[in-house]
PDB file of C-alpha atoms in Angstrom:
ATOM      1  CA  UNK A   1      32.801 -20.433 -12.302  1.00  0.00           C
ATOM      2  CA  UNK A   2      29.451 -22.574 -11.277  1.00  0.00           C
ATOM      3  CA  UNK A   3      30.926 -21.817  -7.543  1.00  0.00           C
ATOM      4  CA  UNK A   4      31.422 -18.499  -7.801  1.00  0.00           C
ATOM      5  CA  UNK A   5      27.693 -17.465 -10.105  1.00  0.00           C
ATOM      6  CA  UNK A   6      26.072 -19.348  -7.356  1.00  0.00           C
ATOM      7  CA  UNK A   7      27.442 -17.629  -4.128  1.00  0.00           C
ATOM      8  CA  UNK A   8      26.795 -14.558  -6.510  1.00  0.00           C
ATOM      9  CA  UNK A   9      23.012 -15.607  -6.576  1.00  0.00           C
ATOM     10  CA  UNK A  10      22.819 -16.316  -3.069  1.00  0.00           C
ATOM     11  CA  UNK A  11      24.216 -13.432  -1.967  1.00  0.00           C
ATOM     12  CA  UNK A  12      22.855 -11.266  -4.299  1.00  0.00           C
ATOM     13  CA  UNK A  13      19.299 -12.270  -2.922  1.00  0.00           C
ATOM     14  CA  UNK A  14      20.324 -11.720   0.714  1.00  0.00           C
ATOM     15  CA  UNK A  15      21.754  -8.421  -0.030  1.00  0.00           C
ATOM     16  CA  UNK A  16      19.640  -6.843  -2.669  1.00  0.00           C
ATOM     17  CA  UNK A  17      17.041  -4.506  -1.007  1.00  0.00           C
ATOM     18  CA  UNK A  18      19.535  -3.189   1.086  1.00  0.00           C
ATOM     19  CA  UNK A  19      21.597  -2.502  -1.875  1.00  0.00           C
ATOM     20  CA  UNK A  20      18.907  -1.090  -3.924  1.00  0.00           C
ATOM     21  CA  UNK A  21      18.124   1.620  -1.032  1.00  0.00           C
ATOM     22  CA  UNK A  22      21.907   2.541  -0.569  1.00  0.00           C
ATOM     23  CA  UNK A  23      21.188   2.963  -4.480  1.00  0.00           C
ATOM     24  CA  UNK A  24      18.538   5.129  -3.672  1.00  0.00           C
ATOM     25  CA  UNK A  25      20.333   7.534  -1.703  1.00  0.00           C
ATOM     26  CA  UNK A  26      22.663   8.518  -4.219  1.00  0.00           C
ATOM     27  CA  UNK A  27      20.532   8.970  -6.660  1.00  0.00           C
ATOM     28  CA  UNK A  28      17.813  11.493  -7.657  1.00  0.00           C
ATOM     29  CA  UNK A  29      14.700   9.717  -8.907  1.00  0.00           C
ATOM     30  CA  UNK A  30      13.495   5.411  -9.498  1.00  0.00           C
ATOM     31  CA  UNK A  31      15.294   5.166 -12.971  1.00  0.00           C
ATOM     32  CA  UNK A  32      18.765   6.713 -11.266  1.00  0.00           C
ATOM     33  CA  UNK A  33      18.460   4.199  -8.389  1.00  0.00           C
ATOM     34  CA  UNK A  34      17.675   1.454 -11.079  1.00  0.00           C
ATOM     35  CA  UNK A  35      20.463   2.019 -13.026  1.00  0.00           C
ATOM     36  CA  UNK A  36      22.936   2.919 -10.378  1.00  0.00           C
ATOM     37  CA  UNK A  37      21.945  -0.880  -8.864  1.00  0.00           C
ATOM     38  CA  UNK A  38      22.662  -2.539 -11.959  1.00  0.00           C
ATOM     39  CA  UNK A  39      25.698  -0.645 -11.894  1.00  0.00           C
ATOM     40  CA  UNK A  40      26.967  -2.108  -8.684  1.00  0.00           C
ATOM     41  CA  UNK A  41      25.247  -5.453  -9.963  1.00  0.00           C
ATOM     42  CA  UNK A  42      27.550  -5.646 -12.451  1.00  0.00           C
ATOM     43  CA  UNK A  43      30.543  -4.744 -10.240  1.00  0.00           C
ATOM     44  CA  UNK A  44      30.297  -7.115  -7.837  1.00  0.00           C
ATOM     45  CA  UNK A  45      30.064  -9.747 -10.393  1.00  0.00           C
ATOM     46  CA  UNK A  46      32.795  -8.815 -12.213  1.00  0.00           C
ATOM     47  CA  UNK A  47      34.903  -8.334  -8.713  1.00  0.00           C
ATOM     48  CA  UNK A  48      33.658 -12.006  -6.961  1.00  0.00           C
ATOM     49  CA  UNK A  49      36.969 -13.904  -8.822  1.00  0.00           C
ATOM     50  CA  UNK A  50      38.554 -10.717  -6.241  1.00  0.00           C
ATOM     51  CA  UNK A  51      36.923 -11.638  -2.856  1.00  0.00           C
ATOM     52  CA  UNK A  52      39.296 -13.094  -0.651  1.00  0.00           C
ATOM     53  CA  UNK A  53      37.348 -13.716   2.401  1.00  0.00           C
ATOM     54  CA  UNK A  54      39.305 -11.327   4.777  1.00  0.00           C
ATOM     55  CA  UNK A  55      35.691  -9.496   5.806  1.00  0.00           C
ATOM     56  CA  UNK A  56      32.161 -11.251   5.267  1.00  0.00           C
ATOM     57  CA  UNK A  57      30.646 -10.843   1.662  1.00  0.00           C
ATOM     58  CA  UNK A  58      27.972  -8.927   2.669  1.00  0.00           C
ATOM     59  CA  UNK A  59      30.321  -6.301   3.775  1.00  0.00           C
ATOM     60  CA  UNK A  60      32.829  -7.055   0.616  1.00  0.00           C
ATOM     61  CA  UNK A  61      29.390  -5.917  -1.385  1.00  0.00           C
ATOM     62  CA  UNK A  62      28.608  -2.892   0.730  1.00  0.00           C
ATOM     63  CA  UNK A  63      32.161  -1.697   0.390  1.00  0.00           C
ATOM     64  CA  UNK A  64      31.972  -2.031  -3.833  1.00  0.00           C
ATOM     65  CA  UNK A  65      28.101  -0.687  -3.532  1.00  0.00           C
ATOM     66  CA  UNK A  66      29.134   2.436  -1.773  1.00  0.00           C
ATOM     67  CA  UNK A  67      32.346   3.031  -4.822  1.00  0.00           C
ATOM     68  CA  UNK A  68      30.508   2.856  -7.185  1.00  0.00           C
ATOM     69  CA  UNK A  69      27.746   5.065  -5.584  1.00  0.00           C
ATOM     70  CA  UNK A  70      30.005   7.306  -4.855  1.00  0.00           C
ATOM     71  CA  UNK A  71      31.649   7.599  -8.314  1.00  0.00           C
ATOM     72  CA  UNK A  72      28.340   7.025 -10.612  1.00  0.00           C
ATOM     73  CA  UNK A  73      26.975   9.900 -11.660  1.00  0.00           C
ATOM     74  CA  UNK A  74      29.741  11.630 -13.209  1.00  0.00           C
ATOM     75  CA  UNK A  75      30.612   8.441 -14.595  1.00  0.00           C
ATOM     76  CA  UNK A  76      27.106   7.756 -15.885  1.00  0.00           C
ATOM     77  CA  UNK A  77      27.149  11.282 -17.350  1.00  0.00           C
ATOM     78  CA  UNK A  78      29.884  10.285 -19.144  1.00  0.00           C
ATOM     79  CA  UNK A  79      29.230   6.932 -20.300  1.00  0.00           C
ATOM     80  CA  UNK A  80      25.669   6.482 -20.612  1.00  0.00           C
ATOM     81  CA  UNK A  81      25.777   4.162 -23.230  1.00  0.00           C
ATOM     82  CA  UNK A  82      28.569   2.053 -21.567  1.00  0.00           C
ATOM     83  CA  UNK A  83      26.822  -1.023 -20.227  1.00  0.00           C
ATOM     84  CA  UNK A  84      26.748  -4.423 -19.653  1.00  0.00           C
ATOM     85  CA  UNK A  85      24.689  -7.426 -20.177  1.00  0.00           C
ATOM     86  CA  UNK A  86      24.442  -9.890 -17.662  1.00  0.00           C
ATOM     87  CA  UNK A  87      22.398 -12.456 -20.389  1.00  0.00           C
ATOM     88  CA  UNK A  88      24.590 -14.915 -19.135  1.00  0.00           C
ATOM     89  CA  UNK A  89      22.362 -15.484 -16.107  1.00  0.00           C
ATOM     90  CA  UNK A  90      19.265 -15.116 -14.824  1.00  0.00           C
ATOM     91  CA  UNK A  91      18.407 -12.906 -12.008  1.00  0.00           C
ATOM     92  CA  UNK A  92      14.864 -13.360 -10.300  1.00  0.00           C
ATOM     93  CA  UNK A  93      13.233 -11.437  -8.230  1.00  0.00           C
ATOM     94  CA  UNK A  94      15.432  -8.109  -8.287  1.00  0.00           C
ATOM     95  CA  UNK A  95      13.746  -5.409  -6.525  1.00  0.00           C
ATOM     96  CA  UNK A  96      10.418  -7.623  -5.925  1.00  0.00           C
ATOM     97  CA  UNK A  97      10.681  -7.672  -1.981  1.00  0.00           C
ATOM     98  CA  UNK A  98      11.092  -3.926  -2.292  1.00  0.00           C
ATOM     99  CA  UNK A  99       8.736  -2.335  -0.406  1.00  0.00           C
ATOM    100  CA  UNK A 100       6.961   0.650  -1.520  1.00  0.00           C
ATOM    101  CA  UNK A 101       7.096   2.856   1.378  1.00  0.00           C
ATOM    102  CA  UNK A 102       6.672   6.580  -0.587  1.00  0.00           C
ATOM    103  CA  UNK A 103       2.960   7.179   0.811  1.00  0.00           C
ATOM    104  CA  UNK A 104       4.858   7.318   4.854  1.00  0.00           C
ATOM    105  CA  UNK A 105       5.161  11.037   5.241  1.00  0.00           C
ATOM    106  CA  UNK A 106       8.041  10.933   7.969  1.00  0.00           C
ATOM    107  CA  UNK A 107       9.958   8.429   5.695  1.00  0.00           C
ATOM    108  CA  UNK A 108       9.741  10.931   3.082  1.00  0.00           C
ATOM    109  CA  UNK A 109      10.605  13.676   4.804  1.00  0.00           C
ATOM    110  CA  UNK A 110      13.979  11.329   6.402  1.00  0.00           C
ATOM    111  CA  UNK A 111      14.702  10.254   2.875  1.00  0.00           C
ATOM    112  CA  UNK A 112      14.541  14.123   2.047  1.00  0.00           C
ATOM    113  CA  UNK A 113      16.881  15.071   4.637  1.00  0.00           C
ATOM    114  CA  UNK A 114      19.270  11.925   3.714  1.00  0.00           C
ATOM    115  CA  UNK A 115      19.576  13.615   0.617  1.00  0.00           C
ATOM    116  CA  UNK A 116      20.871  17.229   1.637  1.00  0.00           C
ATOM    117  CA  UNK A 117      23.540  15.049   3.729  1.00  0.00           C
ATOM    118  CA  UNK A 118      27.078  15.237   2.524  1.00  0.00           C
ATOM    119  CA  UNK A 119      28.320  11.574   0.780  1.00  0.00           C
ATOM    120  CA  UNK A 120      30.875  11.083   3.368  1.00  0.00           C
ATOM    121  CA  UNK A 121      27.777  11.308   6.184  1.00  0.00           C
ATOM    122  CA  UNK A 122      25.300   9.789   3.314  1.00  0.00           C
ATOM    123  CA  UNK A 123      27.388   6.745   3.643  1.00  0.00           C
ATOM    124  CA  UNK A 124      27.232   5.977   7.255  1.00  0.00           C
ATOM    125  CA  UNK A 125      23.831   6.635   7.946  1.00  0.00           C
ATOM    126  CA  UNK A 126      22.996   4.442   4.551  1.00  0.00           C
ATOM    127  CA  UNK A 127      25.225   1.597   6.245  1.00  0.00           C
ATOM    128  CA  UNK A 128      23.177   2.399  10.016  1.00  0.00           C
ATOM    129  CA  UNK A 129      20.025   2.146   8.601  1.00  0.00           C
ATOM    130  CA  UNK A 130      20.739  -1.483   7.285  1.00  0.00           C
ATOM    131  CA  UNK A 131      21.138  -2.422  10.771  1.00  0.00           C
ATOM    132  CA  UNK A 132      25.436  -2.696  10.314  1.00  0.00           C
ATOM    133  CA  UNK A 133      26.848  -2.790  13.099  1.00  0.00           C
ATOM    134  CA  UNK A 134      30.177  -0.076  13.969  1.00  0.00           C
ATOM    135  CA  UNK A 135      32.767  -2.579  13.180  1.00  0.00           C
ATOM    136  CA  UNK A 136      31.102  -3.589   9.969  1.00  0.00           C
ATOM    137  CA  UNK A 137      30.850  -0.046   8.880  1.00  0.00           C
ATOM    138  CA  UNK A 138      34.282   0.886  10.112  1.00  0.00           C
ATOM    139  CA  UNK A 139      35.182  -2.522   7.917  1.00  0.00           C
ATOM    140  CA  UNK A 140      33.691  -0.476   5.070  1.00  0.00           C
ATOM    141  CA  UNK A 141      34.701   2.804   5.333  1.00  0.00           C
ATOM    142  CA  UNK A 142      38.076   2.583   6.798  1.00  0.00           C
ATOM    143  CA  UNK A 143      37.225   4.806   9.790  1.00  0.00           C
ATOM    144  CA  UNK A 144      37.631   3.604  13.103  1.00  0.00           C
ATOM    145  CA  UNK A 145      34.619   2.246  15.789  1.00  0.00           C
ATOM    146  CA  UNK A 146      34.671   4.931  17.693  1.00  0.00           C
ATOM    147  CA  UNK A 147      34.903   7.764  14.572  1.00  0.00           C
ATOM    148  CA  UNK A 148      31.578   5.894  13.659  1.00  0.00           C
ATOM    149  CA  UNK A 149      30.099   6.432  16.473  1.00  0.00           C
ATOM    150  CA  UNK A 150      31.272   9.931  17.269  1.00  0.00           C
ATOM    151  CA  UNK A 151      29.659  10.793  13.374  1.00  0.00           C
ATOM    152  CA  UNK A 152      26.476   8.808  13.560  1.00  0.00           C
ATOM    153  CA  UNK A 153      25.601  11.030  16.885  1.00  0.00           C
ATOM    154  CA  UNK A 154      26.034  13.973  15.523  1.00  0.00           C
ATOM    155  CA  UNK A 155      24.025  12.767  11.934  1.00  0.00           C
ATOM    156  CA  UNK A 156      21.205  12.051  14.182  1.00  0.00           C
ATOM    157  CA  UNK A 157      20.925  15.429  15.531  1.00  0.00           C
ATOM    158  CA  UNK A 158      21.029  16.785  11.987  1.00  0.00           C
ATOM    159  CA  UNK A 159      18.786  14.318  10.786  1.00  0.00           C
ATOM    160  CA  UNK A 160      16.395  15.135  13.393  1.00  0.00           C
ATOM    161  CA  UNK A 161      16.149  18.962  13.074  1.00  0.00           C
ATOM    162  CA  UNK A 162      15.880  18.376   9.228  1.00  0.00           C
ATOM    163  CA  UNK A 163      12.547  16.183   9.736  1.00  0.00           C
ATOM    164  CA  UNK A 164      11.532  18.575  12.600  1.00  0.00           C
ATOM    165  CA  UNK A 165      11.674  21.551   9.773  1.00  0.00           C
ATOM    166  CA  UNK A 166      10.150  19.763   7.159  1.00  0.00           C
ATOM    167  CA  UNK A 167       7.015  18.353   9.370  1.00  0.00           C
TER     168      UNK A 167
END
């Protein structure tokens, strides 16, 4: 258990910001994003007995990150008062190295257009921007390299008239 809470921990703070912002993308406002990355907080935890080591944990957290992104708010509608406490252990520094980068105009406007993306596309450019590379966002998704590829082109192109129509 002391193994497994502290490759949790160590993880957790290699991973987090880029969790918190795949957070952000499925979610409308700073309280949705908080709550959806406690959500997957508490999922991974409760999923590390799980992790048998057949892709890296950082992907292993991507891959429950982007479930339970995709599945949270109808669940959260649901179940709003359905959550749980992690009092067991202390976290430090969650969402401290998170940069507050709302004042950039074209990173609004990209965030903006991220938005109006479908999940499926929402997903792979999330994974893209995090610097993943094809295979590790194949790993996550289930597509193959070259599907990635073929999608992220073509999610450029929107992405890039979207900011062009907003600015």
């Amino acid at each position: 258990m002391e193994k497994q809470k502290s490759l949790f921990l160590s993880k957790l703070e290699e991973n987090q910001d880029k969790l918190y912002r795949l957070c952000s993308i499925y979610s409308d406002n700073d309280e949705d994003s908080k709550d959806l990355f406690q959500e997957v907080l508490v999922q991974i935890w409760k999923s590390m007995s799980s992790f048998k080591g057949n892709s890296s944990i950082g992907t292993w957290m991507f891959r429950i990150a982007l479930n339970v992104c995709l599945r949270f708010k109808s669940k959260y509608t649901k179940n709003q008062n359905r959550f749980i406490r992690l009092d067991s252990m202390t976290i430090f520094n969650i969402g401290s190295k998170i940069v507050n980068e709302s004042n950039d105009e074209k990173l609004i406007a990209l965030r903006k257009c991220i938005k109006k993306l479908n999940d499926g596309d929402k997903a792979i450019v999330a994974l893209y921007l995090e610097e993943l590379t094809y295979r590790e966002i194949s790993d996550i998704l289930g597509l193959s390299e070259n599907h990635i590829a073929v999608k992220i082109k073509r999610i450029k192109s929107k992405l890039f008239n979207c900011i062009n129509e907003i600015l």
